[in-house]
Coordinates of C-alpha atoms in Angstrom, one line a residue:
M1 CA -32.1 19.8 18.9
N2 CA -35.7 18.2 19.4
Y3 CA -34.7 14.5 18.3
A4 CA -38.4 13.4 18.9
E5 CA -39.6 15.8 16.4
L6 CA -36.9 15.3 14.1
A7 CA -37.5 11.4 14.2
K8 CA -41.1 12.1 13.4
Q9 CA -40.5 14.5 10.5
I10 CA -38.2 11.6 9.1
L11 CA -40.8 8.9 9.6
E12 CA -43.4 10.9 7.8
K13 CA -41.1 11.8 4.9
V14 CA -40.0 7.8 4.3
G15 CA -43.6 7.1 3.8
G16 CA -44.9 6.2 7.6
K17 CA -44.1 3.3 9.8
E18 CA -46.0 1.1 7.4
N19 CA -43.6 1.7 4.6
V20 CA -40.3 0.6 6.9
A21 CA -39.6 -2.9 6.3
F22 CA -36.3 -2.7 8.0
L23 CA -34.6 -0.3 10.3
T24 CA -31.2 0.2 11.8
H25 CA -28.3 2.5 12.1
C26 CA -24.5 2.7 11.9
A27 CA -22.3 5.5 13.5
T28 CA -24.0 8.5 11.3
R29 CA -26.8 7.2 9.2
L30 CA -30.2 5.6 9.7
R31 CA -30.5 2.6 7.2
F32 CA -34.0 2.0 5.9
T33 CA -35.4 -0.6 3.9
L34 CA -38.4 0.5 2.5
K35 CA -41.5 -1.3 1.1
D36 CA -41.9 1.3 -1.5
E37 CA -39.2 3.8 -2.3
T38 CA -41.3 6.1 -4.4
K39 CA -43.3 6.8 -1.3
A40 CA -40.0 8.5 0.3
D41 CA -39.8 12.4 -0.2
M42 CA -36.2 12.5 -0.7
D43 CA -36.1 16.2 -1.5
A44 CA -38.0 17.2 1.6
L45 CA -35.7 14.8 3.7
K46 CA -32.6 16.7 2.4
K47 CA -34.1 20.0 3.4
T48 CA -35.3 18.6 6.9
K49 CA -33.1 20.6 9.5
G50 CA -30.7 17.9 11.2
V51 CA -30.8 15.8 8.1
M52 CA -27.3 16.3 6.5
G53 CA -28.0 14.0 3.6
V54 CA -30.2 11.1 2.1
V55 CA -28.6 8.4 -0.1
N56 CA -30.7 5.7 -1.8
K57 CA -28.1 3.0 -3.0
G58 CA -27.1 -0.9 -2.3
G59 CA -31.0 -1.4 -1.4
Q60 CA -30.9 0.7 1.6
F61 CA -32.6 4.1 2.1
Q62 CA -29.9 6.1 4.1
V63 CA -30.5 9.4 6.3
I64 CA -27.4 10.7 7.2
I65 CA -27.6 12.5 10.6
G66 CA -24.2 12.6 11.7
S67 CA -23.0 11.6 15.4
D68 CA -26.3 12.1 16.7
V69 CA -27.8 9.4 15.0
A70 CA -28.3 7.3 18.0
S71 CA -30.2 10.0 19.7
V72 CA -32.8 10.1 16.8
Y73 CA -33.0 6.3 16.3
K74 CA -34.4 5.9 19.7
P75 CA -37.4 7.8 19.5
L76 CA -38.0 6.8 15.9
T77 CA -38.0 3.1 17.1
E78 CA -40.4 4.1 19.6
L79 CA -42.5 6.0 17.0
G80 CA -43.0 3.2 14.6
N81 CA -42.9 0.5 17.5
F82 CA -40.1 -1.0 15.6
A83 CA -37.7 -3.5 17.3
D84 CA -33.8 -3.0 17.3
G85 CA -32.9 -3.9 13.8
N86 CA -36.6 -4.0 12.8
D87 CA -37.8 -6.3 10.1
N88 CA -41.7 -6.3 9.1
K89 CA -41.2 -9.6 7.3
N90 CA -41.8 -7.6 3.9
D91 CA -38.8 -6.5 1.5
G92 CA -41.4 -4.6 -0.5
E93 CA -40.0 -4.6 -4.2
K94 CA -37.6 -7.2 -5.7
K95 CA -34.1 -5.9 -5.9
G96 CA -31.4 -7.1 -8.1
K97 CA -28.9 -9.8 -6.8
L98 CA -25.9 -7.6 -6.5
V99 CA -28.3 -5.1 -4.3
Q100 CA -29.2 -8.1 -2.4
V101 CA -25.8 -8.9 -1.6
F102 CA -24.6 -5.6 -0.4
D103 CA -27.8 -5.4 1.7
T104 CA -27.2 -8.6 3.3
I105 CA -23.4 -7.7 4.0
A106 CA -24.6 -4.2 5.4
G107 CA -27.3 -5.8 7.7
I108 CA -25.1 -8.4 8.9
F109 CA -21.8 -6.3 9.5
T110 CA -23.4 -2.9 10.5
P111 CA -24.4 -4.0 14.1
I112 CA -21.1 -5.5 15.1
I113 CA -19.0 -2.5 14.1
P114 CA -19.1 -0.7 17.5
A115 CA -17.9 -4.0 19.0
I116 CA -14.8 -4.4 16.9
T117 CA -14.2 -0.7 16.8
G118 CA -14.5 -0.6 20.8
A119 CA -12.1 -3.8 21.1
G120 CA -9.8 -2.4 18.2
M121 CA -9.2 0.9 20.0
I122 CA -8.5 -0.9 23.2
K123 CA -5.6 -2.8 21.4
C124 CA -4.5 0.5 20.0
V125 CA -4.4 1.9 23.5
L126 CA -2.6 -1.0 24.7
A127 CA 0.0 -0.7 21.7
L128 CA 0.8 3.0 22.9
L129 CA 1.1 2.1 26.3
V130 CA 3.9 -0.6 25.5
S131 CA 5.4 1.7 23.1
F132 CA 5.9 4.4 25.8
N133 CA 7.2 1.8 28.4
L134 CA 3.9 2.7 30.5
I135 CA 3.0 -0.8 31.0
D136 CA 5.0 -4.2 31.4
T137 CA 3.9 -7.1 29.0
S138 CA 4.6 -9.3 31.6
S139 CA 1.9 -7.8 34.2
Q140 CA -1.2 -8.9 34.9
T141 CA -2.8 -5.5 33.7
Y142 CA -1.3 -6.0 30.4
Y143 CA -2.8 -9.5 30.3
I144 CA -6.2 -8.5 31.3
L145 CA -6.2 -5.5 28.8
N146 CA -5.2 -7.9 26.2
F147 CA -7.5 -10.3 26.5
M148 CA -10.2 -7.6 26.8
G149 CA -9.2 -6.2 23.3
D150 CA -9.3 -9.9 21.9
A151 CA -12.4 -10.7 23.3
A152 CA -14.7 -9.3 20.1
F153 CA -12.5 -10.8 17.8
Y154 CA -12.1 -14.3 19.3
F155 CA -16.1 -14.6 19.7
L156 CA -16.4 -12.9 16.4
P157 CA -18.6 -15.6 15.3
F158 CA -21.0 -15.2 18.2
L159 CA -21.7 -11.7 17.2
L160 CA -22.1 -12.4 13.5
A161 CA -24.4 -15.5 14.2
N162 CA -26.6 -12.8 15.9
S163 CA -26.8 -10.3 13.2
A164 CA -26.8 -12.7 10.5
A165 CA -30.1 -14.4 12.1
K166 CA -31.8 -11.1 12.1
K167 CA -30.8 -10.7 8.4
F168 CA -32.0 -14.4 7.6
K169 CA -35.0 -14.0 9.9
C170 CA -34.0 -17.0 12.0
N171 CA -33.6 -17.7 15.7
A172 CA -30.9 -15.5 16.8
Y173 CA -30.3 -17.7 20.0
L174 CA -30.2 -20.8 18.0
A175 CA -27.7 -19.1 15.8
M176 CA -25.4 -18.4 18.6
T177 CA -25.7 -21.8 20.0
I178 CA -24.4 -23.2 16.4
A179 CA -21.6 -20.6 17.2
G180 CA -20.7 -22.1 20.3
V181 CA -20.5 -25.4 18.8
L182 CA -17.6 -23.8 16.5
L183 CA -15.9 -22.4 19.7
H184 CA -16.5 -24.9 22.2
P185 CA -13.5 -25.7 24.2
N186 CA -13.7 -29.7 23.5
F187 CA -13.7 -29.0 19.7
A188 CA -10.6 -26.9 20.0
A189 CA -9.2 -29.8 22.5
L190 CA -9.7 -32.1 19.2
K191 CA -7.9 -29.8 17.0
T192 CA -5.0 -29.5 19.3
A193 CA -4.8 -33.4 19.8
G194 CA -4.6 -33.6 15.8
D195 CA -6.1 -37.3 15.9
P196 CA -8.5 -37.8 12.9
V197 CA -12.0 -37.0 13.9
S198 CA -15.4 -38.1 12.1
F199 CA -18.9 -38.0 12.8
L200 CA -21.2 -41.0 11.9
G201 CA -18.3 -42.1 9.7
L202 CA -18.0 -38.8 8.1
P203 CA -14.7 -36.9 8.4
V204 CA -14.7 -33.5 10.5
T205 CA -12.2 -31.0 9.4
L206 CA -10.3 -29.6 12.6
A207 CA -10.0 -26.1 11.8
G208 CA -9.9 -23.2 13.8
Y209 CA -13.1 -21.1 14.1
S210 CA -12.3 -18.3 16.5
S211 CA -12.0 -14.8 14.7
S212 CA -13.4 -16.7 11.6
V213 CA -16.3 -14.7 9.3
I214 CA -17.2 -16.9 6.6
P215 CA -18.1 -20.3 8.4
I216 CA -20.7 -18.8 10.8
I217 CA -22.4 -16.7 8.1
L218 CA -22.7 -19.9 5.7
G219 CA -23.9 -22.0 8.7
V220 CA -26.9 -19.5 9.8
W221 CA -27.8 -19.0 6.2
F222 CA -28.2 -22.8 6.1
M223 CA -29.8 -22.8 9.4
S224 CA -32.6 -20.2 8.0
F225 CA -33.5 -23.3 5.7
V226 CA -33.6 -25.9 8.4
E227 CA -35.6 -24.2 10.8
P228 CA -38.8 -23.5 8.7
I229 CA -38.6 -27.3 7.7
A230 CA -38.4 -28.4 11.4
D231 CA -41.3 -26.2 12.3
K232 CA -43.3 -27.7 9.6
V233 CA -42.6 -31.5 10.3
S234 CA -42.7 -31.0 14.3
P235 CA -45.9 -32.0 15.9
K236 CA -47.7 -28.9 17.6
V237 CA -47.8 -31.0 21.0
V238 CA -44.0 -31.2 21.0
K239 CA -42.7 -28.8 18.9
F240 CA -41.4 -26.6 21.8
F241 CA -38.9 -29.4 22.0
T242 CA -38.3 -30.8 18.3
K243 CA -38.1 -27.7 16.7
P244 CA -34.6 -26.7 18.2
L245 CA -33.7 -30.2 18.4
I246 CA -33.9 -30.9 14.8
T247 CA -32.5 -27.4 14.0
I248 CA -29.2 -28.1 16.1
L249 CA -28.9 -31.8 15.0
V250 CA -28.9 -31.2 11.5
T251 CA -27.4 -27.6 11.3
A252 CA -24.3 -28.3 13.6
P253 CA -23.3 -31.4 11.9
V254 CA -23.4 -29.8 8.3
L255 CA -21.7 -26.8 9.5
L256 CA -18.6 -28.9 11.0
I257 CA -18.4 -31.4 7.9
V258 CA -19.1 -29.3 5.1
L259 CA -19.7 -25.4 5.7
G260 CA -17.2 -24.7 8.0
P261 CA -14.3 -26.2 5.9
L262 CA -15.6 -24.6 3.0
G263 CA -16.0 -21.3 4.7
T264 CA -12.4 -21.7 6.0
I265 CA -11.3 -22.6 2.4
L266 CA -12.8 -19.2 1.0
G267 CA -11.4 -17.4 3.8
D268 CA -8.1 -18.8 3.1
G269 CA -8.4 -18.1 -0.6
I270 CA -9.2 -14.4 -0.1
A271 CA -6.2 -14.2 2.2
S272 CA -3.9 -16.1 -0.5
A273 CA -5.3 -13.7 -3.1
I274 CA -4.5 -10.7 -1.1
A275 CA -1.2 -12.0 -0.6
F276 CA -0.7 -12.7 -4.2
L277 CA -1.7 -9.1 -5.1
D278 CA 0.6 -8.0 -2.4
S279 CA 3.5 -9.4 -4.1
Y280 CA 3.1 -8.3 -7.4
A281 CA 1.2 -4.8 -7.1
S282 CA 1.3 -4.0 -3.4
W283 CA 0.3 -0.6 -4.3
L284 CA -2.8 -0.9 -6.3
V285 CA -5.7 -1.9 -3.8
P286 CA -4.8 0.7 -1.2
F287 CA -4.7 3.2 -4.1
V288 CA -7.8 2.4 -5.7
V289 CA -9.4 2.3 -2.1
G290 CA -7.9 5.4 -1.1
T291 CA -9.0 7.1 -4.1
F292 CA -12.6 5.6 -4.8
S293 CA -14.0 5.1 -1.1
P294 CA -16.1 8.1 -1.3
L295 CA -17.8 6.6 -4.2
L296 CA -18.0 3.2 -2.4
V297 CA -19.4 4.9 0.6
M298 CA -22.2 6.4 -1.5
T299 CA -23.5 3.4 -3.1
G300 CA -22.9 1.3 0.0
M301 CA -20.2 -1.0 -1.8
H302 CA -17.9 -0.1 0.9
Y303 CA -19.7 -3.0 2.9
G304 CA -18.2 -5.6 0.6
L305 CA -14.4 -4.5 1.9
I306 CA -15.4 -5.1 5.6
P307 CA -15.4 -8.8 5.7
I308 CA -12.4 -8.4 3.9
G309 CA -10.6 -6.5 6.2
I310 CA -11.7 -8.5 9.1
N311 CA -10.9 -11.9 7.5
N312 CA -7.4 -10.6 6.7
V313 CA -6.8 -9.7 10.4
A314 CA -8.3 -13.0 11.5
T315 CA -6.1 -15.3 9.0
A316 CA -2.9 -13.6 8.4
G317 CA -2.7 -11.3 11.5
F318 CA -2.9 -8.1 9.6
D319 CA -4.7 -6.0 6.7
T320 CA -2.7 -4.2 4.0
V321 CA -5.9 -3.6 1.6
V322 CA -9.0 -2.3 3.7
G323 CA -7.3 -0.4 6.4
P324 CA -4.5 1.8 4.9
G325 CA -6.9 2.4 1.7
M326 CA -9.7 3.7 4.2
L327 CA -7.2 5.4 6.4
A328 CA -6.0 7.6 3.5
S329 CA -9.4 8.5 2.4
N330 CA -10.9 9.2 5.7
I331 CA -8.2 11.6 6.7
A332 CA -8.2 13.0 3.1
Q333 CA -11.9 13.7 3.6
G334 CA -11.1 15.5 6.8
G335 CA -8.2 17.2 5.2
A336 CA -10.5 19.1 2.5
A337 CA -13.4 19.9 4.8
L338 CA -11.1 21.5 7.4
C339 CA -9.8 23.5 4.2
V340 CA -13.5 24.7 3.7
A341 CA -13.6 25.8 7.3
L342 CA -10.6 28.0 6.8
K343 CA -11.2 29.5 3.7
S344 CA -15.3 29.6 3.7
K345 CA -16.8 33.2 5.0
N346 CA -20.4 31.7 5.8
K347 CA -20.4 31.3 9.4
D348 CA -22.6 28.2 9.5
L349 CA -20.5 26.2 6.7
K350 CA -17.5 26.9 8.7
Q351 CA -18.8 25.5 11.7
L352 CA -20.1 22.4 10.2
A353 CA -16.9 22.1 8.1
G354 CA -14.7 22.5 11.2
S355 CA -16.7 19.9 13.3
S356 CA -17.2 17.2 10.5
G357 CA -13.7 17.6 9.4
L358 CA -12.2 16.7 12.8
T359 CA -14.7 13.6 13.1
A360 CA -13.4 12.6 9.7
V361 CA -9.9 12.5 10.4
C362 CA -10.7 10.6 13.7
G363 CA -12.3 8.1 11.1
I364 CA -16.2 9.0 10.8
T365 CA -16.3 10.8 7.6
E366 CA -20.1 10.9 6.5
P367 CA -21.0 14.4 8.2
A368 CA -17.9 15.6 6.2
M369 CA -18.5 13.9 3.2
Y370 CA -22.4 14.6 2.6
G371 CA -22.6 17.9 4.7
V372 CA -19.6 19.7 3.1
N373 CA -17.5 17.9 0.3
L374 CA -20.2 16.4 -1.8
A375 CA -22.4 19.2 -1.3
L376 CA -19.6 21.6 -2.3
K377 CA -18.7 19.0 -5.3
K378 CA -14.8 20.5 -5.9
P379 CA -13.7 19.6 -2.0
L380 CA -14.9 16.0 -2.8
Y381 CA -12.3 15.7 -6.0
A382 CA -9.6 17.1 -3.6
A383 CA -10.3 14.5 -0.9
M384 CA -10.1 11.9 -3.6
I385 CA -6.7 13.3 -4.9
G386 CA -5.4 13.3 -1.3
G387 CA -6.6 9.7 -0.9
G388 CA -5.3 8.4 -4.1
V389 CA -1.9 9.9 -3.5
S390 CA -1.7 8.7 0.4
G391 CA -3.0 5.1 -0.6
L392 CA -0.4 4.9 -3.3
Y393 CA 2.2 5.7 -0.7
L394 CA 1.1 3.3 2.1
G395 CA 0.7 0.4 -0.7
I396 CA 4.2 1.1 -2.1
T397 CA 5.7 0.8 1.5
G398 CA 3.4 -2.3 2.4
V399 CA 1.6 -0.4 5.3
G400 CA -0.7 -2.9 7.4
R401 CA -2.9 -2.8 10.3
F402 CA -2.9 -5.3 13.4
V403 CA -6.5 -4.6 14.5
S404 CA -9.7 -3.7 12.9
G405 CA -11.7 -0.5 13.6
S406 CA -12.7 2.8 12.5
P407 CA -9.7 4.2 10.2
G408 CA -8.6 7.4 11.2
L409 CA -5.9 9.0 13.7
L410 CA -7.1 7.5 16.7
A411 CA -6.7 4.5 15.1
L412 CA -3.0 4.8 14.2
P413 CA -1.6 3.0 17.0
G414 CA -3.3 -0.2 15.5
Y415 CA -0.4 -0.1 13.1
I416 CA 2.3 -0.6 15.7
G417 CA 3.5 -4.3 15.1
G418 CA 5.3 -6.2 12.6
N419 CA 9.0 -5.8 12.3
G420 CA 10.4 -2.8 14.0
S421 CA 8.6 0.8 13.7
A422 CA 8.7 1.1 9.7
N423 CA 5.1 0.2 9.6
I424 CA 3.8 2.8 12.1
I425 CA 6.2 5.5 11.0
N426 CA 5.1 4.7 7.1
A427 CA 1.3 4.9 8.4
C428 CA 1.8 8.6 9.9
I429 CA 3.5 9.6 6.8
G430 CA 0.7 8.4 4.9
A431 CA -1.7 10.2 7.1
V432 CA 0.1 13.6 6.6
I433 CA 0.3 12.9 2.9
A434 CA -3.5 12.2 2.9
F435 CA -4.2 15.6 5.1
V436 CA -1.8 17.7 3.4
V437 CA -2.5 17.1 -0.2
S438 CA -6.2 17.2 0.1
F439 CA -6.1 20.5 1.9
I440 CA -3.6 21.8 -0.7
A441 CA -5.9 20.3 -3.6
A442 CA -9.0 22.0 -2.0
W443 CA -7.4 25.4 -1.6
I444 CA -6.3 25.4 -5.2
I445 CA -9.3 24.1 -6.5
G446 CA -11.6 26.3 -4.4
F447 CA -15.1 26.0 -4.2
D448 CA -18.7 28.1 -4.2
D449 CA -18.8 29.5 -0.7
P450 CA -22.8 29.9 -0.2
V451 CA -23.5 33.3 0.5
E452 CA -25.3 33.9 4.2
E453 CA -28.7 34.4 3.9
G454 CA -29.5 38.3 4.1
K455 CA -25.6 38.9 3.8
E456 CA -25.5 39.3 0.0
E457 CA -24.1 42.4 -1.2
I458 CA -25.1 43.5 -4.5
S459 CA -24.2 46.5 -6.3
A460 CA -26.4 49.0 -7.9
T461 CA -25.5 48.4 -11.3
E462 CA -25.5 44.5 -10.7
T463 CA -29.4 44.9 -9.3
V464 CA -30.2 47.2 -12.4
D465 CA -28.7 44.5 -14.7
R466 CA -30.6 41.6 -13.0
L467 CA -33.9 43.5 -12.9
V468 CA -33.5 44.2 -16.7
E469 CA -32.6 40.3 -17.2
K470 CA -35.9 39.4 -15.5
V471 CA -37.8 36.3 -16.8
E472 CA -41.4 36.1 -17.1
I473 CA -43.4 33.0 -16.4
A474 CA -46.8 32.3 -18.2
C475 CA -49.7 30.8 -16.7
P476 CA -49.9 27.2 -17.6
V477 CA -53.7 26.8 -16.8
N478 CA -56.9 29.0 -16.7
G479 CA -57.7 29.5 -13.3
E480 CA -57.7 31.7 -10.1
V481 CA -53.9 32.5 -8.9
I482 CA -53.4 32.4 -5.3
A483 CA -50.4 32.5 -2.9
L484 CA -48.4 29.5 -2.3
D485 CA -48.6 29.8 1.4
K486 CA -52.5 29.2 0.9
V487 CA -51.9 25.3 -0.3
E488 CA -52.6 23.0 2.1
D489 CA -49.5 21.1 1.8
E490 CA -46.6 22.2 4.2
T491 CA -44.0 21.1 1.6
F492 CA -45.3 23.7 -0.8
A493 CA -46.5 26.1 1.6
S494 CA -43.4 26.5 3.3
G495 CA -41.3 27.2 0.2
I496 CA -39.0 24.3 0.6
M497 CA -39.3 23.4 -2.8
G498 CA -39.0 27.1 -4.0
K499 CA -40.9 30.2 -4.4
G500 CA -43.9 30.3 -7.0
V501 CA -47.6 30.5 -6.9
A502 CA -50.8 28.3 -7.0
I503 CA -53.7 27.9 -9.6
I504 CA -57.0 26.6 -8.8
P505 CA -57.7 25.2 -12.3
V506 CA -60.8 25.7 -14.1
D507 CA -60.3 23.3 -16.9
G508 CA -57.7 20.4 -17.2
K509 CA -55.7 21.7 -20.1
V510 CA -52.2 22.5 -18.9
V511 CA -49.5 24.0 -21.4
S512 CA -46.0 25.2 -21.2
P513 CA -45.4 28.5 -19.4
I514 CA -42.1 29.0 -20.8
N515 CA -39.8 28.5 -24.1
G516 CA -37.5 25.5 -23.2
T517 CA -37.3 21.8 -22.6
V518 CA -39.1 19.0 -20.8
Q519 CA -36.6 18.1 -18.0
T520 CA -38.6 15.4 -16.7
I521 CA -42.4 14.2 -16.6
F522 CA -43.2 11.8 -14.0
K523 CA -44.4 8.5 -14.7
T524 CA -47.7 9.2 -13.1
K525 CA -48.3 12.3 -15.1
H526 CA -49.0 14.7 -12.3
A527 CA -45.7 16.9 -12.5
I528 CA -43.8 18.2 -15.0
G529 CA -40.5 19.6 -14.3
L530 CA -39.3 22.5 -17.1
L531 CA -35.9 24.2 -17.8
S532 CA -36.3 27.6 -19.8
D533 CA -33.8 29.0 -22.4
E534 CA -32.8 31.5 -19.6
G535 CA -31.9 28.9 -16.9
V536 CA -35.2 28.9 -14.9
E537 CA -36.1 25.6 -13.6
V538 CA -39.9 25.1 -13.5
L539 CA -42.2 22.5 -11.6
I540 CA -45.8 22.3 -12.3
H541 CA -47.3 19.9 -9.6
I542 CA -51.0 19.2 -10.7
G543 CA -53.4 18.4 -7.5
M544 CA -52.2 17.4 -4.4
D545 CA -51.3 13.8 -3.5
T546 CA -52.3 13.1 -7.1
V547 CA -49.2 10.7 -7.4
Q548 CA -51.6 8.2 -5.9
L549 CA -53.9 7.8 -9.0
N550 CA -50.6 6.3 -11.0
G551 CA -51.5 8.5 -13.9
E552 CA -55.2 7.6 -14.0
H553 CA -57.2 10.5 -15.5
F554 CA -53.9 12.0 -17.1
T555 CA -52.9 12.2 -20.5
A556 CA -49.5 13.5 -21.4
H557 CA -48.5 15.2 -24.7
I558 CA -44.9 15.4 -24.0
K559 CA -42.0 13.2 -22.9
D560 CA -38.4 14.0 -21.2
G561 CA -36.2 15.9 -23.5
D562 CA -39.1 17.4 -25.7
R563 CA -38.7 21.0 -26.9
V564 CA -41.5 23.3 -25.9
K565 CA -42.6 26.9 -26.1
V566 CA -45.2 28.9 -24.3
G567 CA -48.6 27.6 -24.9
D568 CA -47.5 24.1 -26.2
P569 CA -50.0 21.4 -24.4
L570 CA -48.0 19.3 -21.6
V571 CA -51.0 17.2 -20.1
D572 CA -54.6 17.0 -20.0
V573 CA -56.2 16.2 -17.0
D574 CA -60.0 15.2 -15.7
L575 CA -60.3 17.3 -13.0
E576 CA -64.0 16.3 -12.1
A577 CA -62.6 12.7 -12.0
V578 CA -59.6 13.7 -9.9
R579 CA -62.0 15.7 -7.6
A580 CA -64.6 12.8 -7.4
K581 CA -61.7 10.7 -6.0
G582 CA -61.3 13.0 -3.0
Y583 CA -58.0 14.9 -4.4
E584 CA -57.6 18.6 -4.4
T585 CA -56.6 19.9 -7.9
V586 CA -54.9 23.2 -7.1
T587 CA -51.8 23.3 -9.1
P588 CA -48.5 24.8 -7.7
V589 CA -46.1 26.3 -10.1
I590 CA -42.7 26.6 -8.4
I591 CA -39.3 27.7 -9.3
T592 CA -37.1 25.2 -8.2
N593 CA -33.7 27.2 -8.4
S594 CA -35.4 30.2 -6.4
D595 CA -32.2 30.7 -4.4
Q596 CA -30.2 31.7 -7.6
Y597 CA -32.3 35.0 -7.9
L598 CA -33.0 37.9 -6.6
D599 CA -36.7 37.6 -6.0
I600 CA -39.5 35.7 -7.5
V601 CA -42.7 37.9 -7.5
G602 CA -46.1 36.1 -8.1
K603 CA -49.4 37.6 -9.5
C604 CA -52.1 36.4 -7.1
D605 CA -55.6 36.9 -5.9
E606 CA -57.0 37.3 -9.5
K607 CA -57.9 35.3 -12.6
A608 CA -55.3 34.3 -15.2
K609 CA -55.5 32.6 -18.6
V610 CA -52.8 30.6 -20.1
G611 CA -50.1 32.9 -21.4
E612 CA -50.6 35.7 -19.4
T613 CA -47.5 36.3 -17.0
V614 CA -48.2 35.1 -13.5
I615 CA -44.5 35.0 -12.0
T616 CA -41.6 37.1 -12.5
V617 CA -38.2 35.9 -12.1
L618 CA -35.5 38.7 -11.3

């Protein structure tokens, strides 16, 4: 695959580099924050080879690539001159408070996931080595591997300080200095001594901040307000010295005296709430997470669970909520996708479902979810069933994980610990339940297996029946009918959006070409989507790039849901005014569900009047 070319296409279809306010990536997705989301061509992106799907949720415009995402991300940053975790200091349109919260959480935790996943997997490998008596816990090798696995978690405030600084738009090195204050050995020594400590007469709470989550995020958030003030009050001559001085001298004491203890209380409170829930309904949260994780992932709300899981491991030493529920969901996604791989007769789908299914059971679900299960719909239901049943079992048996990481088969050694072997045994049983139930459910529910292009076998009788049931699409505007591939816009000319024709209009009266309903009329009035009584979906796109006119020179006579018949007025457009502003007025008429029919035959290279047949759908 040509990653540079794919990156170029993606950048063009999200509206160009000028439309990108923020860019990062996770294990499978490019994550954009766009200044104007209306400039992104979502449909064209979905149809781009190499793109598995597109999601616009949680304040992020997400382009799903799969395991090759890093290979696309690098040329993309070079094309746009983006820094890593690019932020163009422009958030575009204002988003809702809840969306902003999830966007912030995603921006802080996504960059550190590789670090905690890698460290977690070291702990998993170490657990396996100990379980099979391949390493002595008193050996120096064990000692070194153990602190290697602990490093990312112990110094988690440093990692979070760096990513939080990028999200809150303040100096990352000052933020990490603040994290250093929390983790300094001398502060740890004060805590060990246990004697009361004060700063300028104010009491300092001697909390342990290694592996903590909330305190440093609060500290960097507060620093993002202090730093601009320090910049403003510092004289230019000595600003290089005074700005960081003021920032640290103000932020660090407030963090030690107020925000750190507050964050600790919040973290302990979350852990206590989880413990309370475990005491009275231990099955509930893993069941809910196991069932509805696909929906949480689609909306970006799963990022609200990540800090809870990390906090549980940091405060209680294990996590019975996020890890078990996500383990059930991920393996269930893989089970459903592998069922599709076994059952499908489409070679391309078998290959995609097989590879993405294996990836999913190992902990990375997006390729299976977006490329297979969500695309086919029914396998997604099977995955939710399997995830729910497994989550219920894991919750009832009280399974917990002892390290953070990507939930999947490779992370199962992270469930070794606690009292005896019951925890890891039940985790393995839960994984088997997730896979088997989702696989069987997908097999029973079935799915609509797409026919390979050029491989569809149609009987003579069926062909005649389809021809008899042909649908005629009338001309929506007077003018000259031309072939679609003559339109100077690759999106239409290539047939990506469907087959049809284009009309060079001689007047601006656009009428209905079918008997049916108005599915949608764009707020800019330049495009209308219709559904005929026979089920044919028709798109009329008046002019090229006329969306930029924002409805100027267009007058609509219909609204969404209106009933129309052939010849009913849809839109009037002042063609001369549109051309005067430099826009082409050629009008494509597209059958957007072309793949559901034998053929789309257009009447080209001649003039046509409204009401005359210009397209025949077979």
